[in-house]
Coordinates of C-alpha atoms in Angstrom, one line a residue:
X3 CA 2.8 -1.4 -26.9
X4 CA 0.5 -0.6 -24.0
X5 CA 0.2 -0.9 -20.1
X6 CA -0.8 -4.4 -19.1
X7 CA -3.7 -4.4 -16.9
X8 CA -4.7 -7.7 -15.8
X9 CA -8.5 -9.0 -15.1
X10 CA -7.0 -9.6 -11.7
X11 CA -6.0 -6.0 -11.3
X12 CA -9.7 -5.1 -12.0
X13 CA -11.2 -7.8 -9.7
X14 CA -9.5 -7.5 -6.2
X15 CA -10.5 -9.1 -2.9
X16 CA -10.1 -6.5 -0.1
X17 CA -12.0 -5.1 2.7
X18 CA -15.0 -2.6 2.6
X19 CA -16.6 -0.1 2.2
X20 CA -14.5 1.9 -0.3
X21 CA -11.8 1.0 -2.9
X22 CA -10.6 4.5 -3.1
X23 CA -10.9 5.7 0.3
X24 CA -10.5 2.3 2.3
X25 CA -8.4 -0.2 0.1
X26 CA -6.5 2.5 -1.8
X27 CA -5.3 4.1 1.6
X28 CA -4.5 0.8 3.2
X29 CA -2.1 -0.3 0.2
X30 CA -0.6 3.0 0.1
X31 CA 0.1 2.7 4.0
X32 CA 1.7 -1.0 3.0
X33 CA 3.9 0.7 0.4
X34 CA 5.0 3.5 2.8
X35 CA 6.2 0.6 4.8
X36 CA 8.1 -0.8 2.2
X37 CA 9.8 2.2 1.4
X38 CA 11.0 2.7 5.2
X39 CA 12.2 -1.2 4.7
X40 CA 14.1 -0.3 1.4
X41 CA 15.7 2.7 3.5
X42 CA 16.6 0.5 6.3
X43 CA 15.0 3.0 8.8
X44 CA 11.9 1.4 9.8
X45 CA 13.4 0.1 13.0
X46 CA 14.7 3.7 13.8
X47 CA 10.9 5.5 13.7
X48 CA 9.6 7.0 16.4
X49 CA 6.5 8.5 15.1
X50 CA 4.4 8.5 12.0
X51 CA 1.9 11.1 10.9
X52 CA -0.8 10.8 8.0
X53 CA -2.1 13.7 6.2
X54 CA -5.4 13.2 4.2
X55 CA -6.4 15.4 1.5
X56 CA -9.4 16.5 -0.6
X57 CA -12.1 13.9 -1.0
X58 CA -10.1 11.4 1.3
X59 CA -10.4 14.1 4.0
X60 CA -14.2 15.1 3.5
X61 CA -15.5 11.8 3.3
X62 CA -12.8 9.8 5.0
X63 CA -14.6 9.3 8.3
X64 CA -17.4 7.6 6.7
X65 CA -15.3 5.6 4.3
X66 CA -13.1 4.4 7.4
X67 CA -10.1 6.0 5.7
X68 CA -8.4 6.3 9.0
X69 CA -9.0 2.9 10.3
X70 CA -7.7 1.7 6.7
X71 CA -4.4 3.6 7.3
X72 CA -3.9 2.5 10.8
X73 CA -4.5 -1.4 9.7
X74 CA -2.0 -0.7 6.8
X75 CA 0.5 0.6 8.9
X76 CA 0.2 -2.3 11.4
X77 CA 1.4 -4.4 8.6
X78 CA -2.3 -6.1 8.0
X79 CA -3.2 -7.2 4.5
X80 CA -6.7 -6.6 3.5
X81 CA -6.9 -9.7 1.2
X82 CA -6.3 -11.9 3.9
X83 CA -6.9 -10.2 7.3
X84 CA -9.6 -11.8 9.4
X85 CA -12.4 -9.3 9.3
X86 CA -13.6 -10.1 12.7
X87 CA -10.0 -9.1 14.0
X88 CA -10.4 -5.8 12.6
X89 CA -12.3 -4.0 15.6
X90 CA -10.0 -5.4 18.1
X91 CA -6.8 -4.3 16.3
X92 CA -8.4 -0.7 16.0
X93 CA -9.5 -0.6 19.6
X94 CA -6.0 -1.6 20.7
X95 CA -4.3 1.4 18.7
X96 CA -7.1 3.6 20.1
X97 CA -6.8 2.6 23.7
X98 CA -2.9 2.2 23.9
X99 CA -2.2 5.3 22.0
X100 CA 0.4 3.0 20.2
X101 CA 0.9 0.9 17.1
X102 CA 2.9 -2.0 16.0
X103 CA 4.4 -0.6 12.9
X104 CA 4.9 -3.0 10.3
X105 CA 4.1 -5.6 12.9
X106 CA 7.7 -5.1 14.0
X107 CA 8.2 -2.2 16.1
X108 CA 6.0 -0.5 18.6
X109 CA 5.5 3.3 18.5
X110 CA 3.5 5.7 20.3
X111 CA 0.4 6.6 18.0
X112 CA -2.3 9.0 18.9
X113 CA -4.8 8.7 16.3
X114 CA -6.8 12.1 16.9
X115 CA -3.5 13.8 16.3
X116 CA -1.6 11.7 14.0
X117 CA -4.2 11.2 11.4
X118 CA -5.0 14.8 10.0
X119 CA -7.7 15.7 7.7
X120 CA -6.9 18.5 5.6
X121 CA -9.8 19.8 3.3
X122 CA -7.6 21.4 0.7
X123 CA -7.2 19.3 -2.6
X124 CA -3.6 18.2 -3.8
X125 CA -3.5 19.0 -7.6
X126 CA -2.3 15.8 -8.8
X127 CA -5.9 13.9 -7.7
X128 CA -8.4 14.5 -5.5
X129 CA -7.6 11.7 -3.0
X130 CA -4.1 12.2 -1.9
X131 CA -2.4 11.2 1.5
X132 CA 1.0 11.9 2.6
X133 CA 3.0 9.7 5.4
X134 CA 5.8 11.3 7.3
X135 CA 8.0 9.4 9.5
X136 CA 10.2 10.7 12.2
X137 CA 13.5 9.6 13.9
X138 CA 14.8 10.9 17.0
X139 CA 17.6 12.9 15.4
X140 CA 15.0 15.3 13.9
X141 CA 15.1 13.1 10.7
X142 CA 11.8 13.0 8.7
X143 CA 11.0 11.0 5.7
X144 CA 7.8 11.9 3.6
X145 CA 5.9 10.2 0.7
X146 CA 2.9 11.1 -1.2
X147 CA 0.4 9.0 -2.6
X148 CA -2.7 9.2 -4.6
X149 CA -5.7 6.6 -4.5
X150 CA -6.9 6.8 -8.2
X151 CA -9.9 4.3 -7.8
X152 CA -10.5 0.5 -7.7
X153 CA -7.7 0.1 -5.0
X154 CA -4.9 1.7 -7.4
X155 CA -2.2 3.7 -5.7
X156 CA 0.2 5.8 -7.8
X157 CA 2.7 8.5 -7.0
X158 CA 3.2 11.6 -9.0
X159 CA 6.7 11.9 -9.0
X160 CA 8.4 12.0 -12.8
X161 CA 10.8 9.2 -12.3
X162 CA 7.7 6.8 -11.5
X163 CA 5.9 8.1 -14.7
X164 CA 9.3 7.3 -16.8
X165 CA 9.5 3.8 -15.2
X166 CA 6.1 3.1 -15.9
X167 CA 6.1 4.3 -19.6
X168 CA 9.1 1.9 -20.1
X169 CA 7.1 -0.9 -19.0
X170 CA 5.9 -2.4 -22.3
X171 CA 2.8 -4.9 -22.4
X172 CA 3.8 -8.4 -23.0
X173 CA 0.5 -9.3 -23.8
X174 CA 0.0 -10.8 -27.2
X175 CA -3.2 -9.0 -27.9
X176 CA -2.7 -5.3 -26.1
X177 CA -6.0 -3.4 -25.7
X178 CA -6.1 0.3 -25.3
X179 CA -9.7 0.8 -26.5
X180 CA -13.0 -1.2 -27.6
X181 CA -11.9 -0.6 -31.1
X182 CA -8.5 -2.5 -30.7
X183 CA -10.4 -5.3 -28.9
X184 CA -13.1 -5.8 -31.2
X185 CA -10.4 -5.9 -34.3
X186 CA -8.5 -8.7 -32.1
X187 CA -11.7 -10.8 -32.3
X188 CA -12.3 -10.3 -35.7
X189 CA -8.6 -11.1 -37.1
X190 CA -8.1 -14.1 -34.9
X191 CA -11.7 -15.4 -35.1
X192 CA -12.1 -15.5 -31.3
X193 CA -14.7 -14.1 -28.8
X194 CA -13.7 -11.4 -26.1
X195 CA -13.0 -14.0 -23.2
X196 CA -10.8 -16.1 -25.4
X197 CA -8.5 -12.8 -26.2
X198 CA -8.5 -11.9 -22.8
X199 CA -7.6 -15.4 -21.6
X200 CA -4.4 -15.3 -24.1
X201 CA -3.4 -12.2 -22.4
X202 CA -3.7 -13.8 -18.9
X203 CA -1.7 -16.8 -20.0
X204 CA 1.2 -14.6 -21.0
X205 CA 1.6 -13.4 -17.1
X206 CA 0.7 -16.5 -15.3
X207 CA 0.2 -20.5 -15.9
X208 CA -3.3 -21.5 -16.8
X209 CA -3.7 -23.2 -13.5
X210 CA -3.1 -20.1 -11.5
X211 CA -5.7 -18.4 -13.6
X212 CA -8.4 -20.9 -12.9
X213 CA -7.6 -20.9 -9.1
X214 CA -7.8 -17.3 -9.0
X215 CA -10.9 -16.7 -11.2
X216 CA -12.5 -19.4 -8.9
X217 CA -11.2 -17.7 -5.5
X218 CA -12.7 -14.4 -6.8
X219 CA -15.9 -16.0 -7.6
X220 CA -15.8 -18.0 -4.2
X221 CA -15.5 -14.5 -2.5
X222 CA -18.4 -13.2 -4.2
X223 CA -20.5 -16.0 -3.6
X224 CA -19.5 -16.0 0.2
X225 CA -20.3 -12.3 0.4
X226 CA -23.9 -12.6 -1.0
X227 CA -24.5 -15.7 1.3
X228 CA -23.2 -13.6 4.1
X229 CA -25.4 -10.7 3.2
X230 CA -28.3 -12.5 2.9
X231 CA -28.1 -14.3 6.2
X232 CA -27.2 -11.2 8.2
X233 CA -29.9 -8.8 9.8
X234 CA -29.7 -5.7 12.0
X235 CA -28.7 -2.1 11.3
X236 CA -25.4 -1.1 9.5
X237 CA -22.6 0.8 11.4
X238 CA -21.9 4.6 11.1
X239 CA -24.9 6.5 12.7
X240 CA -27.6 6.8 9.6
X241 CA -29.3 3.7 11.3
X242 CA -29.8 1.8 7.8
X243 CA -31.5 -1.4 8.4
X244 CA -30.2 -4.4 6.4
X245 CA -32.7 -5.3 3.8
X246 CA -31.1 -8.3 2.0
X247 CA -31.8 -10.6 5.1
X248 CA -35.6 -10.0 5.2
X249 CA -36.0 -10.1 1.2
X250 CA -34.0 -13.2 1.3
X251 CA -36.1 -14.9 3.9
X252 CA -39.4 -14.0 1.8
X253 CA -37.8 -15.3 -1.4
X254 CA -36.1 -18.5 0.1
X255 CA -38.8 -20.0 1.9
X256 CA -38.1 -22.9 3.8
X257 CA -35.6 -24.1 1.5
X258 CA -32.6 -26.3 3.2
X259 CA -29.0 -25.8 2.7
X260 CA -25.7 -25.6 4.5
X261 CA -23.2 -23.8 2.4
X262 CA -23.1 -21.1 -0.1
X263 CA -23.0 -23.7 -3.1
X264 CA -26.0 -25.6 -1.8
X265 CA -27.6 -22.4 -1.2
X266 CA -27.1 -21.7 -4.9
X267 CA -28.6 -24.9 -6.0
X268 CA -31.9 -24.2 -3.7
X269 CA -32.4 -21.0 -5.2
X270 CA -32.4 -22.7 -8.8
X271 CA -35.5 -24.3 -7.5
X272 CA -37.6 -21.3 -6.4
X273 CA -40.1 -19.2 -8.7
X274 CA -38.8 -17.2 -11.6
X275 CA -41.7 -14.8 -12.2
X276 CA -40.7 -11.4 -13.2
X277 CA -41.1 -9.9 -10.0
X278 CA -39.3 -12.6 -8.2
X279 CA -36.3 -12.3 -10.6
X280 CA -36.3 -8.5 -9.8
X281 CA -36.2 -9.3 -6.2
X282 CA -33.5 -11.8 -6.4
X283 CA -31.1 -9.7 -8.3
X284 CA -31.8 -6.7 -6.0
X285 CA -31.1 -9.0 -3.0
X286 CA -27.8 -10.5 -4.2
X287 CA -26.7 -6.9 -5.0
X288 CA -28.1 -5.5 -1.6
X289 CA -26.3 -8.4 0.2
X290 CA -23.0 -7.6 -1.1
X291 CA -23.1 -4.0 -0.2
X292 CA -24.1 -4.4 3.0
X293 CA -21.5 -6.6 3.8
X294 CA -19.3 -4.0 2.1
X295 CA -20.6 -1.0 4.2
X296 CA -19.9 -3.0 7.5
X297 CA -16.0 -3.5 6.8
X298 CA -16.4 -6.9 5.4
X299 CA -14.7 -8.6 2.5
X300 CA -15.7 -8.0 -1.1
X301 CA -14.4 -8.2 -4.5
X302 CA -13.5 -4.8 -5.8
X303 CA -15.6 -4.8 -9.1
X304 CA -14.2 -2.4 -10.4
X305 CA -14.7 -0.6 -6.9
X306 CA -16.1 -1.4 -3.7
X307 CA -18.8 1.0 -3.6
X308 CA -20.2 -1.1 -6.9
X309 CA -19.1 -4.2 -5.8
X310 CA -22.4 -5.6 -5.8
X311 CA -23.3 -5.5 -9.4
X312 CA -21.1 -8.1 -11.0
X313 CA -21.8 -10.7 -8.4
X314 CA -25.5 -10.0 -8.6
X315 CA -25.6 -10.5 -12.4
X316 CA -23.3 -13.7 -12.4
X317 CA -25.6 -15.0 -9.9
X318 CA -28.6 -14.4 -12.1
X319 CA -27.1 -16.0 -15.2
X320 CA -26.3 -19.3 -12.7
X321 CA -29.6 -19.4 -10.9
X322 CA -32.2 -18.1 -13.5
X323 CA -31.0 -18.2 -16.9
X324 CA -28.7 -21.5 -17.0
X325 CA -28.6 -24.1 -14.4
X326 CA -26.2 -26.1 -15.9
X327 CA -23.7 -23.3 -15.8
X328 CA -20.6 -23.9 -13.7
X329 CA -16.6 -23.0 -13.6
X330 CA -16.3 -22.4 -17.3
X331 CA -19.2 -19.8 -17.7
X332 CA -18.0 -18.0 -14.2
X333 CA -14.7 -17.7 -15.7
X334 CA -15.8 -16.7 -19.1
X335 CA -17.9 -13.9 -17.5
X336 CA -15.2 -12.7 -15.2
X337 CA -12.6 -12.5 -18.1
X338 CA -15.1 -10.3 -20.1
X339 CA -16.0 -8.2 -17.1
X340 CA -12.3 -7.5 -16.0
X341 CA -11.4 -6.4 -19.7
X342 CA -14.3 -3.9 -20.0
X343 CA -13.5 -2.3 -16.9
X344 CA -9.7 -1.9 -17.9
X345 CA -10.7 -0.2 -21.1
X346 CA -12.7 2.3 -19.0
X347 CA -9.9 2.8 -16.6
X348 CA -7.6 3.5 -19.5
X349 CA -9.9 5.7 -21.4
X350 CA -11.6 7.8 -18.6
X351 CA -11.5 6.7 -14.6
X352 CA -13.1 4.3 -12.3
X353 CA -12.7 6.8 -9.2
X354 CA -16.1 8.6 -8.1
X355 CA -13.6 11.4 -6.6
X356 CA -12.8 12.2 -10.2
X357 CA -16.0 11.1 -12.1
X358 CA -18.8 10.8 -9.9
X359 CA -20.8 7.5 -9.5
X360 CA -20.8 7.1 -13.3
X361 CA -17.4 6.0 -12.7
X362 CA -18.6 3.3 -10.4
X363 CA -21.9 1.9 -10.9
X364 CA -21.7 3.1 -14.6
X365 CA -18.6 1.2 -15.2
X366 CA -19.7 -2.0 -13.2
X367 CA -23.1 -2.1 -15.0
X368 CA -21.0 -2.0 -18.4
X369 CA -18.5 -4.7 -17.1
X370 CA -21.6 -7.0 -16.0
X371 CA -23.6 -6.3 -19.1
X372 CA -20.9 -7.0 -21.6
X373 CA -20.2 -10.2 -19.4
X374 CA -23.6 -11.2 -19.6
X375 CA -24.3 -10.7 -23.1
X376 CA -21.0 -13.1 -24.1
X377 CA -22.5 -15.7 -22.0
X378 CA -25.9 -15.2 -23.7
X379 CA -24.4 -16.1 -27.1
X380 CA -23.7 -12.5 -28.2
X381 CA -20.9 -11.7 -30.8
X382 CA -18.1 -9.6 -29.6
X383 CA -19.9 -6.4 -31.5
X384 CA -23.1 -6.9 -29.4
X385 CA -20.8 -7.5 -26.3
X386 CA -19.4 -4.1 -26.4
X387 CA -22.7 -2.8 -27.5
X388 CA -24.2 -3.9 -24.3
X389 CA -21.5 -2.3 -22.2
X390 CA -22.0 0.8 -24.0
X391 CA -25.8 0.9 -23.4
X392 CA -25.2 0.2 -19.7
X393 CA -22.9 3.3 -19.4
X394 CA -24.7 5.5 -21.8
X395 CA -27.6 5.3 -19.4
X396 CA -25.5 6.1 -16.2
X397 CA -23.8 9.1 -17.7
X398 CA -23.9 12.0 -15.4
X399 CA -24.5 9.9 -12.0
X400 CA -23.3 12.0 -9.1
X401 CA -21.6 10.4 -6.0
X402 CA -23.3 12.2 -3.2
X403 CA -23.2 9.8 -0.3
X404 CA -25.1 11.0 3.1
X405 CA -22.9 11.4 5.9
X406 CA -19.7 10.3 3.7
X407 CA -21.0 6.5 4.3
X408 CA -21.2 4.0 1.6
X409 CA -24.8 3.4 2.2
X410 CA -27.4 5.9 1.0
X411 CA -27.7 6.3 -2.3
X412 CA -25.0 3.7 -2.8
X413 CA -26.2 0.4 -1.8
X414 CA -29.5 0.8 -3.7
X415 CA -27.5 2.2 -6.8
X416 CA -26.0 -1.4 -6.8
X417 CA -29.2 -2.8 -7.4
X418 CA -30.2 -0.4 -10.2
X419 CA -26.9 -1.0 -11.9
X420 CA -27.3 -4.7 -11.9
X421 CA -31.1 -4.5 -13.6
X422 CA -29.7 -1.9 -16.0
X423 CA -26.9 -4.5 -17.0
X424 CA -29.3 -7.4 -17.5
X425 CA -31.6 -4.9 -19.7
X426 CA -28.6 -3.8 -21.6
X427 CA -27.4 -7.2 -22.3
X428 CA -31.2 -8.0 -23.6
X429 CA -31.2 -5.0 -25.7
X430 CA -27.7 -5.6 -27.4
X431 CA -28.8 -9.3 -28.1
X432 CA -31.9 -8.2 -29.9
X433 CA -30.0 -5.6 -32.2
X434 CA -27.9 -6.1 -35.4
X435 CA -24.4 -4.5 -34.5
X436 CA -24.2 -2.9 -37.7
X437 CA -27.1 -0.6 -36.7
X438 CA -25.2 0.8 -33.5
X439 CA -24.9 4.6 -33.4
X440 CA -22.5 5.0 -30.5
X441 CA -19.6 3.0 -30.4
X442 CA -18.3 2.2 -26.9
X443 CA -15.0 4.2 -27.2
X444 CA -17.4 7.2 -27.8
X445 CA -19.5 6.7 -24.7
X446 CA -16.2 6.4 -22.5
X447 CA -14.9 9.6 -24.1
X448 CA -18.2 11.4 -23.4
X449 CA -17.9 9.8 -19.7
X450 CA -14.6 11.4 -19.2
X451 CA -15.6 14.7 -20.5
X452 CA -18.7 14.6 -18.3
X453 CA -16.3 14.0 -15.3
X454 CA -14.3 16.7 -16.2
X455 CA -17.3 19.1 -16.6
X456 CA -18.8 17.8 -13.3
X457 CA -18.9 20.1 -10.3
X458 CA -16.3 18.9 -7.5
X459 CA -19.4 18.8 -5.2
X460 CA -20.8 15.8 -6.8
X461 CA -17.6 14.0 -6.9
X462 CA -17.5 12.1 -3.4
X463 CA -17.0 15.3 -1.5
X464 CA -20.4 14.9 0.5
X465 CA -20.7 18.5 -0.3
X466 CA -23.7 18.6 -2.7
X467 CA -26.8 16.6 -3.9
X468 CA -28.4 14.1 -1.3
X469 CA -25.3 14.5 1.0
X470 CA -26.6 18.0 1.9
X471 CA -30.4 17.6 1.3
X472 CA -30.7 15.0 3.8
X473 CA -28.5 15.2 7.1
X474 CA -27.5 12.7 9.6
X475 CA -30.1 14.2 11.9
X476 CA -32.9 13.5 9.5
X477 CA -31.9 9.8 9.8

């Protein structure tokens, strides 16, 4: 029996720019508030201090880690907060030097002193953060969390590990690796999305699955729509000009539409020569990650830094490959993508701070390739081959964001990951799976070994690669 990881664990709605450095710390702050409430001490707290360690400290400013922590401590939820209110909440904290802890009590908070950036790493994980709450009687309560990628947050304590071990998977088809998943498809005579759907039904009603999958897609579609209709310069100091807006204007022409769905229908009417297809896929991916870079709402898939790949490839299928596709195909795509992502999480990592960008763009490309391959009629073995091909050609990809911002080279990498996913799916469809030389599980093992061998300066620390070859002054 294995731990259950739902599709909805892998595809989460949140706020950019980073799942591990923004969403994770935000969720950690929420969990810290829950601990204070469970200890019945929240109302007695007079001060809160936050220590950031390792990658969270080294690139925290560029990833808005400090802002995420303040929003989390304020009791805001990243999934539902009105993104237009974020700037006002942060400005209020910074100008008043106080925070409404848990949206309940107001305490002094000096963000320059109460959020401490420690460059040293904690031994358990590269993304560590410690919360300390104080009372008037010199009492203090400490709690340390680790943001392990994709918005997942864990604690190191053995008691939590034992509890986790005790949670047995209720899935009818528990999956630890790709080989197990393939065996289920053969023994049950089902395709991968059907196996995943049976697992999801063991956790929630079918109506709830439908509604949540469509809510995820609606968020992805709106994100692409917003990104394609927003121009200007991205925040952060690199003066990166948004490119999706201009690219979209050149592609869409004089089409008339009023909302994301009618926009999708209009794109179906546009020219579909090879160059235009490349541009559309790139435009969709750019749009998502430009929204992500500006603290917009995206779907973590499996991370925020790689959030553009899956929407771009699914949109490609809907507007280029199959104009009759609708909710059925959207749900099928997301189910397969989520399952492939969970296998990578179990067998390796989806954290760039642990594995470099291969753990983000590489995994998202593999997820998208597999999902597209099934929609295009691929067998389960071909679907897994598509994921393998996509990851194989991302192995060793480093994470070296300039200025610690999820902009250069991160935004462009989403376009490359999307194009590689489409290519990988096509290669798998044209290949007899019996002739495959590299199983998906082997490439996952290789990715994890590569991650462990990779120098830490290439793991989201901005201490190597492009991050030092190009500095802020050059931009």
